[in-house]
CSV table of C-alpha atoms and ligand atoms in Angstrom, one decimal:
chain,number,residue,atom,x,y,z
A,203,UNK,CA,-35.3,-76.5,41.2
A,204,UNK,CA,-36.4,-77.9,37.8
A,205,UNK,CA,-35.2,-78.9,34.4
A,206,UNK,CA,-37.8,-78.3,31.9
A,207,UNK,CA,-40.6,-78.7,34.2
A,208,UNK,CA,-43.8,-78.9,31.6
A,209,UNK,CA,-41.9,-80.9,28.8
A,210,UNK,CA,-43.2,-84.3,30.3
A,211,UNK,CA,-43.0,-86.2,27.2
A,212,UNK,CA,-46.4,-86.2,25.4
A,213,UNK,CA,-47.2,-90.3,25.4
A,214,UNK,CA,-45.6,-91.3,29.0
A,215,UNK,CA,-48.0,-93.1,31.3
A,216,UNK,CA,-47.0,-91.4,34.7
A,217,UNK,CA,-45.0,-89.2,36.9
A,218,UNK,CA,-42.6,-90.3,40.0
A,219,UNK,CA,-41.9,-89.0,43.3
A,220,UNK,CA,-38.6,-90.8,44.3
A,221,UNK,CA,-39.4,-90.1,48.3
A,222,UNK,CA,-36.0,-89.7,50.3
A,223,UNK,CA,-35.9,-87.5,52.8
A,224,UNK,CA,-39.6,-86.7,53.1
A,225,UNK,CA,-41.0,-89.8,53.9
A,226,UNK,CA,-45.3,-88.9,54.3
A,227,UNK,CA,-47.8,-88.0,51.9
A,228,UNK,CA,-49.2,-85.5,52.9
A,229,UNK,CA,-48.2,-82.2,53.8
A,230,UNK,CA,-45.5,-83.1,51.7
A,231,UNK,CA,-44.7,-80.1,48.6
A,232,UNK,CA,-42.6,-82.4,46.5
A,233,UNK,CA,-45.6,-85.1,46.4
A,234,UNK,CA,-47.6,-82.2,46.0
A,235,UNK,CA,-45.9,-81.1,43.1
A,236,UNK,CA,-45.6,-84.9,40.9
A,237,UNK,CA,-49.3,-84.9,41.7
A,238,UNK,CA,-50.0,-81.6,40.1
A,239,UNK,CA,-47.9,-82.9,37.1
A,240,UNK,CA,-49.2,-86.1,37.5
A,241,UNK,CA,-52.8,-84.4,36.8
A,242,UNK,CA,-51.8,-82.0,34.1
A,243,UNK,CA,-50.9,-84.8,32.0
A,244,UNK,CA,-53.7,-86.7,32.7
A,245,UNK,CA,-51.2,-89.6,34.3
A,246,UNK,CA,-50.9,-92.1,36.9
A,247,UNK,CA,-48.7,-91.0,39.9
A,248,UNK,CA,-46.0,-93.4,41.5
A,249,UNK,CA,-43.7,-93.3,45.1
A,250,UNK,CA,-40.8,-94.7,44.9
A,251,UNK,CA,-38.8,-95.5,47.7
A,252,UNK,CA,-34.7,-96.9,47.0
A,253,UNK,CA,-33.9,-99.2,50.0
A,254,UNK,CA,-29.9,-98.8,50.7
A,255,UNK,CA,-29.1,-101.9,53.1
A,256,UNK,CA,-26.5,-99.9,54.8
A,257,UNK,CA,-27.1,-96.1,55.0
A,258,UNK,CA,-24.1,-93.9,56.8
A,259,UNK,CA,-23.7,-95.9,60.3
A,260,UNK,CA,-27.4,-96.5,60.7
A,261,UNK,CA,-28.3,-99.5,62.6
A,262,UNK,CA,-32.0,-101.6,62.8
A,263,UNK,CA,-33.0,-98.9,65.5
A,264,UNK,CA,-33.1,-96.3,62.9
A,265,UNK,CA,-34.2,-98.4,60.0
A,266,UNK,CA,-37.2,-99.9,61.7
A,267,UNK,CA,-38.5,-96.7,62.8
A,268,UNK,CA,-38.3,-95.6,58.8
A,269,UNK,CA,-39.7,-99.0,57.6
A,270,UNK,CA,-42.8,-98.7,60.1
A,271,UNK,CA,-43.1,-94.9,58.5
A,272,UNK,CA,-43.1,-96.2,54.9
A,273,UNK,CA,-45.9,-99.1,55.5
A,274,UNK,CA,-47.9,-96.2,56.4
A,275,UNK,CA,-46.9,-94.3,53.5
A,276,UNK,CA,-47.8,-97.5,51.4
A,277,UNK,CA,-51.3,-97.7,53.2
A,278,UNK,CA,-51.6,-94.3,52.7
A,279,UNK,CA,-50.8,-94.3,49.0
A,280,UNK,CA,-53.3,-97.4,48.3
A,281,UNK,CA,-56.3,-95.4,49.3
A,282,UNK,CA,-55.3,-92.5,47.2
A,283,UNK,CA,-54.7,-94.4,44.3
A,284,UNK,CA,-51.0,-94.0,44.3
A,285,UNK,CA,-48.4,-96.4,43.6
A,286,UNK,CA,-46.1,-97.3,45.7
A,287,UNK,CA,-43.2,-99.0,45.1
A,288,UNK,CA,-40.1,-100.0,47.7
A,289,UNK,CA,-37.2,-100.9,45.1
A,290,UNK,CA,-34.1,-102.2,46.4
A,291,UNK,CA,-30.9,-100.6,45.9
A,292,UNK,CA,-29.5,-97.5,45.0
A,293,UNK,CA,-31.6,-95.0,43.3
A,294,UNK,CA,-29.3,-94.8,40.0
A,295,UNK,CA,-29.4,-98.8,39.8
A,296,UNK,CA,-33.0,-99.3,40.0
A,297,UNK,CA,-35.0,-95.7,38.7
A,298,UNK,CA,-33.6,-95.8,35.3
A,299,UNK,CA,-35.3,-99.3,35.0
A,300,UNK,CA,-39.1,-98.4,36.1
A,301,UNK,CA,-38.8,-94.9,34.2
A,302,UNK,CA,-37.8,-96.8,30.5
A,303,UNK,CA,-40.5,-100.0,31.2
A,304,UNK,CA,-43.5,-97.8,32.0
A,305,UNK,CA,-43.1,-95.1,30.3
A,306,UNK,CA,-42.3,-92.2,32.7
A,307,UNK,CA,-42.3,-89.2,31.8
A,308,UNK,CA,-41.4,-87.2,34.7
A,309,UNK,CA,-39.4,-87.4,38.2
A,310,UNK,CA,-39.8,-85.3,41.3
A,311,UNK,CA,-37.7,-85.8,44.4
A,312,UNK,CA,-37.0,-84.3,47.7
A,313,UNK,CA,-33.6,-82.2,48.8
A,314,UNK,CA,-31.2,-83.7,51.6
A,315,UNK,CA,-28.1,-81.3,51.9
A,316,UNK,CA,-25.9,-84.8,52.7
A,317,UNK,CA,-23.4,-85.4,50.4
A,318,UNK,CA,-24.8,-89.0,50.2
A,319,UNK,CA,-28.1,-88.0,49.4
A,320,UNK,CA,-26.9,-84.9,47.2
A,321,UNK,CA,-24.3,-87.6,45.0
A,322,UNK,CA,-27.6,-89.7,45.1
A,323,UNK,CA,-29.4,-87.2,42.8
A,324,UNK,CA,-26.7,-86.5,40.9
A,325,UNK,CA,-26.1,-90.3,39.9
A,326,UNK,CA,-29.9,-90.5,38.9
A,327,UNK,CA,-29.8,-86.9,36.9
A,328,UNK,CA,-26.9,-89.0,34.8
A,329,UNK,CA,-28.8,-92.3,34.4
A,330,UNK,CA,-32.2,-91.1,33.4
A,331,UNK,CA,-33.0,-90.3,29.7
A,332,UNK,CA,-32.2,-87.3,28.6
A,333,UNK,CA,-35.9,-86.0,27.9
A,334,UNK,CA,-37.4,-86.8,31.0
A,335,UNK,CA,-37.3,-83.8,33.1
A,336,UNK,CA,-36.5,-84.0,36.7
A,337,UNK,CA,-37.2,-82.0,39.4
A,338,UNK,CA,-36.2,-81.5,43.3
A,339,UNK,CA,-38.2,-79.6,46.2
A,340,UNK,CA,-37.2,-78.9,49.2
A,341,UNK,CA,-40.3,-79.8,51.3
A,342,UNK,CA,-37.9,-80.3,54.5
A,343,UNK,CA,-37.7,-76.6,55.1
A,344,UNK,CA,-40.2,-74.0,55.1
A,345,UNK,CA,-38.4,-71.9,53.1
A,346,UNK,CA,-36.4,-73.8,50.8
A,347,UNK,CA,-32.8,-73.8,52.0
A,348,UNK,CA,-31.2,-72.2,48.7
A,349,UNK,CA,-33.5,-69.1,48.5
A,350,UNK,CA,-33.5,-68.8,52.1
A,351,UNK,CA,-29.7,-67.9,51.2
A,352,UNK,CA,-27.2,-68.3,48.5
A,353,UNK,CA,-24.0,-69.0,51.3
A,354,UNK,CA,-23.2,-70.6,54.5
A,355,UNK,CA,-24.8,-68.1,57.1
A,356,UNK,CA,-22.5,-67.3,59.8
A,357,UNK,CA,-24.8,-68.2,63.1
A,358,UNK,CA,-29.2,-68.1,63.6
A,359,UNK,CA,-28.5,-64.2,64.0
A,360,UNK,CA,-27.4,-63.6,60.3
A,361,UNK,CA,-30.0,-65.9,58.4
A,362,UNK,CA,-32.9,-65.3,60.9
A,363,UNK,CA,-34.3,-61.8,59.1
A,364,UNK,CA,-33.6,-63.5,55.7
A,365,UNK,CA,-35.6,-66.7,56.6
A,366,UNK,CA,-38.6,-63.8,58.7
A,367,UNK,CA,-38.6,-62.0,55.5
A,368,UNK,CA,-40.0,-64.8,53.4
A,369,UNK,CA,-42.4,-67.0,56.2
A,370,UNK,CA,-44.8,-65.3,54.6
A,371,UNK,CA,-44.7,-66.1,51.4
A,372,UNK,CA,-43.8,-70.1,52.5
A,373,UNK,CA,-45.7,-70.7,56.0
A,374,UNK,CA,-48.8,-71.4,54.2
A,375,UNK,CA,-51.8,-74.0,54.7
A,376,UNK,CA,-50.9,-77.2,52.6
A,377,UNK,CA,-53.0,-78.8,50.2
A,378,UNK,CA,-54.2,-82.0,50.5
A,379,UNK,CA,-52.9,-84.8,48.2
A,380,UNK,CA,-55.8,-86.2,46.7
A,381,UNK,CA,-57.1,-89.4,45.5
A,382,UNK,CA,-55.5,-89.7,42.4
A,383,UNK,CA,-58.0,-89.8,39.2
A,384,UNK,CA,-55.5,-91.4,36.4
A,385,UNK,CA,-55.2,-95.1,37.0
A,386,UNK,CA,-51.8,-97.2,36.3
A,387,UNK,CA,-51.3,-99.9,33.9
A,388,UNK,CA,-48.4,-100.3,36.3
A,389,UNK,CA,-49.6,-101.8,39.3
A,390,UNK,CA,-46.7,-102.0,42.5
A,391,UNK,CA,-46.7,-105.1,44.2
A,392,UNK,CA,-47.9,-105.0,47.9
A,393,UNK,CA,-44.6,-104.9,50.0
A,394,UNK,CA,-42.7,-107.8,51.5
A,395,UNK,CA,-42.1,-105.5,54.6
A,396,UNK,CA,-40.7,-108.6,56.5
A,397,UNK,CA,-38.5,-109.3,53.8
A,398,UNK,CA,-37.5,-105.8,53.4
A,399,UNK,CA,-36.3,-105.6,57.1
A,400,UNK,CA,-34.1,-109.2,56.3
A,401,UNK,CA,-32.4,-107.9,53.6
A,402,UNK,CA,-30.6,-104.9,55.6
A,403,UNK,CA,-26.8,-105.2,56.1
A,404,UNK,CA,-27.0,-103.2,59.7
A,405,UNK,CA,-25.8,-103.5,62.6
A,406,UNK,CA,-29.0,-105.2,64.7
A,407,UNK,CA,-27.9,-105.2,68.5
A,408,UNK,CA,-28.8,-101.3,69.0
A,409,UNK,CA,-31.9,-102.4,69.3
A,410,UNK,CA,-35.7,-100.2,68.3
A,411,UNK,CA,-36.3,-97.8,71.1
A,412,UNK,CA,-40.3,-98.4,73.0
A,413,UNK,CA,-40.7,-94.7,73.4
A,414,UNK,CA,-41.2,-93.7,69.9
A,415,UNK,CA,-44.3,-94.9,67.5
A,416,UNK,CA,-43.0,-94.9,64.2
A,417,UNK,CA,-44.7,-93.2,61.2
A,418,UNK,CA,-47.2,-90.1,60.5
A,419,UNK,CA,-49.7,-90.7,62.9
A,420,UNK,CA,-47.9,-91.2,66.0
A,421,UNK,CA,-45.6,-88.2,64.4
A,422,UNK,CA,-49.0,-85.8,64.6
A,423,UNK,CA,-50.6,-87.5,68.0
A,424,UNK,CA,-46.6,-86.4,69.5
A,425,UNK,CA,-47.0,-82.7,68.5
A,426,UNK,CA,-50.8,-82.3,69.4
A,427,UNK,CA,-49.6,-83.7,73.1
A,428,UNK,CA,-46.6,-81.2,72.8
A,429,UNK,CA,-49.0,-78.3,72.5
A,430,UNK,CA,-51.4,-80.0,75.0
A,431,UNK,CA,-49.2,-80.6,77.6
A,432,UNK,CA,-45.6,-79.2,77.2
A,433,UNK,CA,-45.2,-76.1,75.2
A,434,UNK,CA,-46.7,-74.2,77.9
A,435,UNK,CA,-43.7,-75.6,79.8
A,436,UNK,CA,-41.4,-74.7,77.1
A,437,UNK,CA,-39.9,-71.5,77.4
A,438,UNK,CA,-39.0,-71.5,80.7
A,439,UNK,CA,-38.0,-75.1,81.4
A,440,UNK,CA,-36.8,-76.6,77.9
A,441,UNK,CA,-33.0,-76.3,79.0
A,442,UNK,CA,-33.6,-78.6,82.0
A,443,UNK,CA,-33.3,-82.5,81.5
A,444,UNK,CA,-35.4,-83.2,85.0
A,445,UNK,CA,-38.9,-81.6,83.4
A,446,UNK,CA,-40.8,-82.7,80.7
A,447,UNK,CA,-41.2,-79.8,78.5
A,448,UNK,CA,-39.7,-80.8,74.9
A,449,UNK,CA,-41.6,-81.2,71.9
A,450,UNK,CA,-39.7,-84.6,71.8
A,451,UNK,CA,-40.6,-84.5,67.9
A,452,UNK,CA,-36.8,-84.8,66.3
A,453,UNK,CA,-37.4,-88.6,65.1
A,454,UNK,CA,-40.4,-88.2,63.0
A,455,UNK,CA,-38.8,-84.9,61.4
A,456,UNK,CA,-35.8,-86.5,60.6
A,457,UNK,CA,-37.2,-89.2,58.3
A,458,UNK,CA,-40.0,-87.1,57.2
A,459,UNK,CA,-42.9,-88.3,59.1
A,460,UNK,CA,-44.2,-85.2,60.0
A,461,UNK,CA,-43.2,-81.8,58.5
A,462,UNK,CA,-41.7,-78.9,60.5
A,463,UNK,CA,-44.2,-76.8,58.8
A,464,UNK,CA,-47.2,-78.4,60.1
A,465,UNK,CA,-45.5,-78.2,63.5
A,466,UNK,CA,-45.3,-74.7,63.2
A,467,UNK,CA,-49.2,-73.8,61.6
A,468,UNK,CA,-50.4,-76.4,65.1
A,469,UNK,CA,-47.5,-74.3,67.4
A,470,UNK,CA,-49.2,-70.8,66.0
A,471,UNK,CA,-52.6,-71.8,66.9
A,472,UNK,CA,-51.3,-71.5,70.5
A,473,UNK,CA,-49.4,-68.6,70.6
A,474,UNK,CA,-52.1,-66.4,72.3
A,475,UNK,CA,-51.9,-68.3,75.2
A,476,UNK,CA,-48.1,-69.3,75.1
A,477,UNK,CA,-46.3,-66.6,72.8
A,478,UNK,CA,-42.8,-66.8,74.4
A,479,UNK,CA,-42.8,-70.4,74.6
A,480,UNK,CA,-44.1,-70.6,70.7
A,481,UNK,CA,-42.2,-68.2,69.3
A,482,UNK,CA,-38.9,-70.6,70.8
A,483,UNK,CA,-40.5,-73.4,69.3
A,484,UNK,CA,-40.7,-71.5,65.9
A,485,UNK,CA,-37.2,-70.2,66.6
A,486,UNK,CA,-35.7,-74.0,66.9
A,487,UNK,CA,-37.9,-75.8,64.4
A,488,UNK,CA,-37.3,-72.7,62.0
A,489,UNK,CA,-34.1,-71.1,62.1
A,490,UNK,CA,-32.0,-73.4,63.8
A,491,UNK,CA,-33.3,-76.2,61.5
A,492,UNK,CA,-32.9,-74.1,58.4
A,493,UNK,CA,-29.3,-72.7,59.9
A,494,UNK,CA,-28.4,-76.6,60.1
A,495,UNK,CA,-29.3,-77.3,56.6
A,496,UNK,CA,-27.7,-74.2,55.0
A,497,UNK,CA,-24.6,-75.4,57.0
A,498,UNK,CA,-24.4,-78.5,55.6
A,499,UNK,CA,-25.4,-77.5,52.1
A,500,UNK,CA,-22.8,-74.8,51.7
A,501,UNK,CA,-20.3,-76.5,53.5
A,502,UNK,CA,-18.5,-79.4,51.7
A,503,UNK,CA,-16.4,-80.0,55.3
A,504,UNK,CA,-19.6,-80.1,57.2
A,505,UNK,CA,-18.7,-83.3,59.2
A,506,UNK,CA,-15.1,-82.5,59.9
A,507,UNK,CA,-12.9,-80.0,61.7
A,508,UNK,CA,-12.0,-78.4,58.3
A,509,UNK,CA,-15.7,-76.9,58.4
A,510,UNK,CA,-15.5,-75.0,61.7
A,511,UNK,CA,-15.5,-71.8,61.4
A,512,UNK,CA,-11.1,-70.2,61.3
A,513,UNK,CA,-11.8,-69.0,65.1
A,514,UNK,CA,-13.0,-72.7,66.3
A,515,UNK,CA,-9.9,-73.9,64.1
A,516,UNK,CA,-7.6,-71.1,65.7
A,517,UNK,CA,-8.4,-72.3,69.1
A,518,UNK,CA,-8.9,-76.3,68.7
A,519,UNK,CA,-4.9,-75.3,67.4
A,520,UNK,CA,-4.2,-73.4,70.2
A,521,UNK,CA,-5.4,-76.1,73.2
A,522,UNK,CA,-4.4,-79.2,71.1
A,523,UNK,CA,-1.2,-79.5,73.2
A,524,UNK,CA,-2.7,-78.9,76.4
A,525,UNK,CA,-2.2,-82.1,79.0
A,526,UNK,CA,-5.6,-83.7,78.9
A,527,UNK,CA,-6.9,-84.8,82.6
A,528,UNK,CA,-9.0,-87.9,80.9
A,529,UNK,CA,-8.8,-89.3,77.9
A,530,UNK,CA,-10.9,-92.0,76.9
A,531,UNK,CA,-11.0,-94.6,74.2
A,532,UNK,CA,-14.7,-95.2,72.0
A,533,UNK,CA,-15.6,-98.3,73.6
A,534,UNK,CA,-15.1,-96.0,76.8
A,535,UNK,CA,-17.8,-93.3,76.0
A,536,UNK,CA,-20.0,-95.9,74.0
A,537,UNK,CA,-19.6,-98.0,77.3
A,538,UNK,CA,-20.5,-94.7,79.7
A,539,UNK,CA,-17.2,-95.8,81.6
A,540,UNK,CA,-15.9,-92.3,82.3
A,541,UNK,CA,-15.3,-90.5,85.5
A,542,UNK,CA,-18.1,-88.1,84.8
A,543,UNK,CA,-21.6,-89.6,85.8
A,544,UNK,CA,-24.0,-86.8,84.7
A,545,UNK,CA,-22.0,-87.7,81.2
A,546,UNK,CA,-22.7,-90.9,81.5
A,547,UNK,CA,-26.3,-90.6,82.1
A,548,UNK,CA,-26.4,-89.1,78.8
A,549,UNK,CA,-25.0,-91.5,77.1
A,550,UNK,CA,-26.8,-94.4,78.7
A,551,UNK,CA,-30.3,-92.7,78.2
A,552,UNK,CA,-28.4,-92.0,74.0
A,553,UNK,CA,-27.9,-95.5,73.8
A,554,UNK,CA,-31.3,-96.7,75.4
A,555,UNK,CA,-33.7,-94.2,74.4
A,556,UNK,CA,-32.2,-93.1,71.3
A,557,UNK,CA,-32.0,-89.7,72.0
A,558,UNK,CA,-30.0,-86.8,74.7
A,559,UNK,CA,-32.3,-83.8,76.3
A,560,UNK,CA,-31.1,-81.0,73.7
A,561,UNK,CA,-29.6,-79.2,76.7
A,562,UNK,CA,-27.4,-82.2,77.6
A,563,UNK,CA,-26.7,-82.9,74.0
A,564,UNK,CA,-24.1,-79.6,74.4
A,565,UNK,CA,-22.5,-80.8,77.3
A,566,UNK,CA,-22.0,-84.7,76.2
A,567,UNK,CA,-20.8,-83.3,72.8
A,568,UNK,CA,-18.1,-80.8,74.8
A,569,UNK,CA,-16.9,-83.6,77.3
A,570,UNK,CA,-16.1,-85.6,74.3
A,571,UNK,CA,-13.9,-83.1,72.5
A,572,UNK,CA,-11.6,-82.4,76.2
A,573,UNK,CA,-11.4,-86.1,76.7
A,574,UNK,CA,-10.0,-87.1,73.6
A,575,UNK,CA,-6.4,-86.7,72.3
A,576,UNK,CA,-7.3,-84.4,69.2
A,577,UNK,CA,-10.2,-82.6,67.8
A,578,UNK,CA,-10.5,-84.5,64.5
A,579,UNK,CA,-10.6,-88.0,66.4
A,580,UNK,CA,-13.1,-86.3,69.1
A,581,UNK,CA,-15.5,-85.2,66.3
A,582,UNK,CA,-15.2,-88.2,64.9
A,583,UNK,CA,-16.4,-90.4,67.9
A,584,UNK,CA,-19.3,-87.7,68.4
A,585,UNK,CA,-20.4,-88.1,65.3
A,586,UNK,CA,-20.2,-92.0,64.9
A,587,UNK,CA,-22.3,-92.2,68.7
A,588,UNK,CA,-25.2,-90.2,67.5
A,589,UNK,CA,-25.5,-91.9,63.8
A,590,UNK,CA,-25.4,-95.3,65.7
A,591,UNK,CA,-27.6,-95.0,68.9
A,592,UNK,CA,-29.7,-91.4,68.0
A,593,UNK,CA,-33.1,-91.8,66.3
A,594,UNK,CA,-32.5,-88.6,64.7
A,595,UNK,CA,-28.5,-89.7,63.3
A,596,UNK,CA,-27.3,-88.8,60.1
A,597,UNK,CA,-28.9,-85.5,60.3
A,598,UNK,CA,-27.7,-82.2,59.5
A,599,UNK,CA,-29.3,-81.3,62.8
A,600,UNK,CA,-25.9,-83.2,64.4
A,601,UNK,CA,-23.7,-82.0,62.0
A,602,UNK,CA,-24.1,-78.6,62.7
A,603,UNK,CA,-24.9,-79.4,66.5
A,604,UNK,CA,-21.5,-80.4,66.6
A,605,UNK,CA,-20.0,-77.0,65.7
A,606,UNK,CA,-22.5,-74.7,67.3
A,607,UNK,CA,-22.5,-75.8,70.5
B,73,FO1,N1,-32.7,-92.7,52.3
B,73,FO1,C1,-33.0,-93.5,51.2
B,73,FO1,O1,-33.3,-93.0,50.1
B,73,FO1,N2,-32.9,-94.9,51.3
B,73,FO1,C2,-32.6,-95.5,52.4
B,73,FO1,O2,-32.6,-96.7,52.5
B,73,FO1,C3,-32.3,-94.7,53.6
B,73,FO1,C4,-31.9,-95.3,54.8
B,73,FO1,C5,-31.7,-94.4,55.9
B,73,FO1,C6,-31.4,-95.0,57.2
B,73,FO1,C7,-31.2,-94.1,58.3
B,73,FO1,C8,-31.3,-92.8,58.2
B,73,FO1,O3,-31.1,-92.0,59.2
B,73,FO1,C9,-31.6,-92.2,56.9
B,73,FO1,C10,-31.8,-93.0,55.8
B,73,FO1,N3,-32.0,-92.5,54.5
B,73,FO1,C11,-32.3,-93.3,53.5
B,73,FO1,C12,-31.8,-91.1,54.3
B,73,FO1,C13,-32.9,-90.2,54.5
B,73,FO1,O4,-33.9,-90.4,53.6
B,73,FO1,C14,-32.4,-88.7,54.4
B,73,FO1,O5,-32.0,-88.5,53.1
B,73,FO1,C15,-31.3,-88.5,55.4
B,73,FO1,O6,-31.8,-88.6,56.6
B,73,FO1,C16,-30.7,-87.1,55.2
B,73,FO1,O7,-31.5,-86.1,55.5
């Protein structure tokens, strides 16, 4: 969505891409875009990533899988001629500042339906002069999550023919992002990404997980093994925990690493081989990623019980008197002390690994709403264990997850 698009101010010096959600160059529609404006006015292009120390309940885990992800981007950006810049601090603090001292004349972002991310945007849309347009692209979804509906879908049945309808038009090739031709009498200063990690105010004992490279590369070298090795594996045996056959990709999609759009072009190139077990893929990484987003976007209540749909309300009502066999306390489940071990096992390999096998995910996320005294403190503790120990927390992914299961 844009405001005033091609009035870039005749004598600014560059265009920004304030990076968020999408954190990779390429493949990436809203980099994409700030280049092709970067080019028509003959300007330098900047990244600009805002460093929050304390994001949601994020700990070092997930931050030090995103700072690994952004020196790549920074790396990335050198070779292409493309300044990058980490600022620290909320985006309405510190963007007005770089926009007025070097002269910018334009600002592209990405979409996140959070409300933090969404009052984000807002704040800098306040701060910014007036004439400098600014300008947001989903390039999280493969069709972007407003035209792929105008209102909170009901379930993956009702949005799936509106999403099929307009593949075509979005799952296209990308372009590449190229080395950039306009230079910048702004030069960004190489990043302290030491420093960076000191200055967070997170909790540091949920410690990095092994399993997981961060950044692009590792992102793409996951999803070319997935095709390799386990998506022939994935229609029949994706709902059981014991065999390998996930694409195991959720980390580097969250922050961006990797789009769900290049998953999908590499997933197609095997459906003559594997159709059933691609078009699932397709089905998850599509539809039930775009039903997750419209969820949250249309939803104001997405991360409470107020969001549920009136029949999940009707019923949490009816059973919220029933006698409770178990009830446990959060340092209970974050501890894996309940009577349940194949619930524990979940959350042990959560808070070790970082992630649950999508199938268990259901189950651990049930348990937790019969073991605890009411549904609002339940959704609560679900919520505040996968934004702490999951890779993929603070995601729109969970949020829904939570009411779909
Ligand atoms: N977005 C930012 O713009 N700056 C941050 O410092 C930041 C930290 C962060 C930590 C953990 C996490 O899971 C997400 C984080 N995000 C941050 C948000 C991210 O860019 C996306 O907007 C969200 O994941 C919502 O989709």
């Amino acid at each position: 969505m844009m405001s005033k698009a091609d009035e870039v101010p005749a004598e600014c010096d560059g265009i920004v891409y304030w990076m968020c959600r999408d954190q990779r160059v390429q493949d990436n529609w809203a980099m994409l875009f700030a280049q092709r404006l970067a080019l028509k006015n003959k300007v330098s292009l900047h990244v600009a990533f805002c460093l929050i120390p304390k994001f949601l309940d994020a700990t070092i885990r997930q931050y030090h899988f995103m700072l690994k992800g952004l020196e790549e981007v920074e790396n990335e950006c050198q070779k292409l001629g493309i300044e990058f810049h980490l600022l620290h601090g909320e985006a309405k603090d510190v963007l007005p500042k770089i926009i007025e001292e070097h002269h910018i004349g334009g600002l592209v972002t990405d979409f996140s339906p959070l409300r933090l991310p969404q009052e984000m945007l807002k704040d800098v849309k306040e701060t910014i002069p007036k004439n400098i347009p600014m300008c947001k692209v989903d390039a999280h979804n493969i069709v972007p999550c407003w035209l792929a509906s105008d209102k909170q879908e009901y379930s993956a049945k009702t949005i799936r023919r509106k999403i099929q309808d307009k593949l075509p038009d979005f799952l296209t090739k990308f372009p590449p992002v190229a080395k950039h031709s306009h230079e910048s009498k702004y030069k960004a200063k190489l990043v302290d990404w030491t420093a960076a990690e000191k200055s967070l105010e997170v909790d540091r004992t949920v410690k990095p997980v092994e399993w997981a490279t961060p950044g692009t590369h590792a992102g793409l070298d996951t999803l070319n093994q997935f095709c390799l090795k386990r998506l022939r594996k994935y229609a029949t045996q994706r709902n059981n925990p014991n065999a390998k056959s996930l694409s195991n990709l959720s980390p580097w999609l969250h922050f961006g690493q990797i789009s769900a759009q290049r998953c999908v072009l590499e997933v197609k190139r095997y459906r003559k081989q594997f159709k059933d077990a691609a078009d699932d893929f397709i089905e998850e990484a599509v539809v039930r990623c775009e039903l997750s987003d419209n969820y949250c976007f249309y939803q104001k209540n997405y991360d409470c019980v107020e969001g549920a749909y009136n029949w999940a309300i009707t019923t949490l009502n009816d059973h919220k008197k029933d006698t409770r066999q178990y009830l446990y306390s959060r340092e209970a489940f974050i501890e894996a002390q309940t009577h349940d071990d194949l619930w524990n096992s979940a959350q042990i390999q959560l808070v070790t690994e970082g992630k649950i096998h999508g199938f268990m995910r259901m189950y651990w996320a049930k348990k937790i709403l019969e073991w605890t005294a009411t549904p609002e403190e339940a959704l609560e503790t679900a919520i505040y264990l996968n934004d702490r120990y999951s890779l993929d927390g603070c995601d729109p992914n969970g949020y829904a997850g939570k009411f779909f299961t």
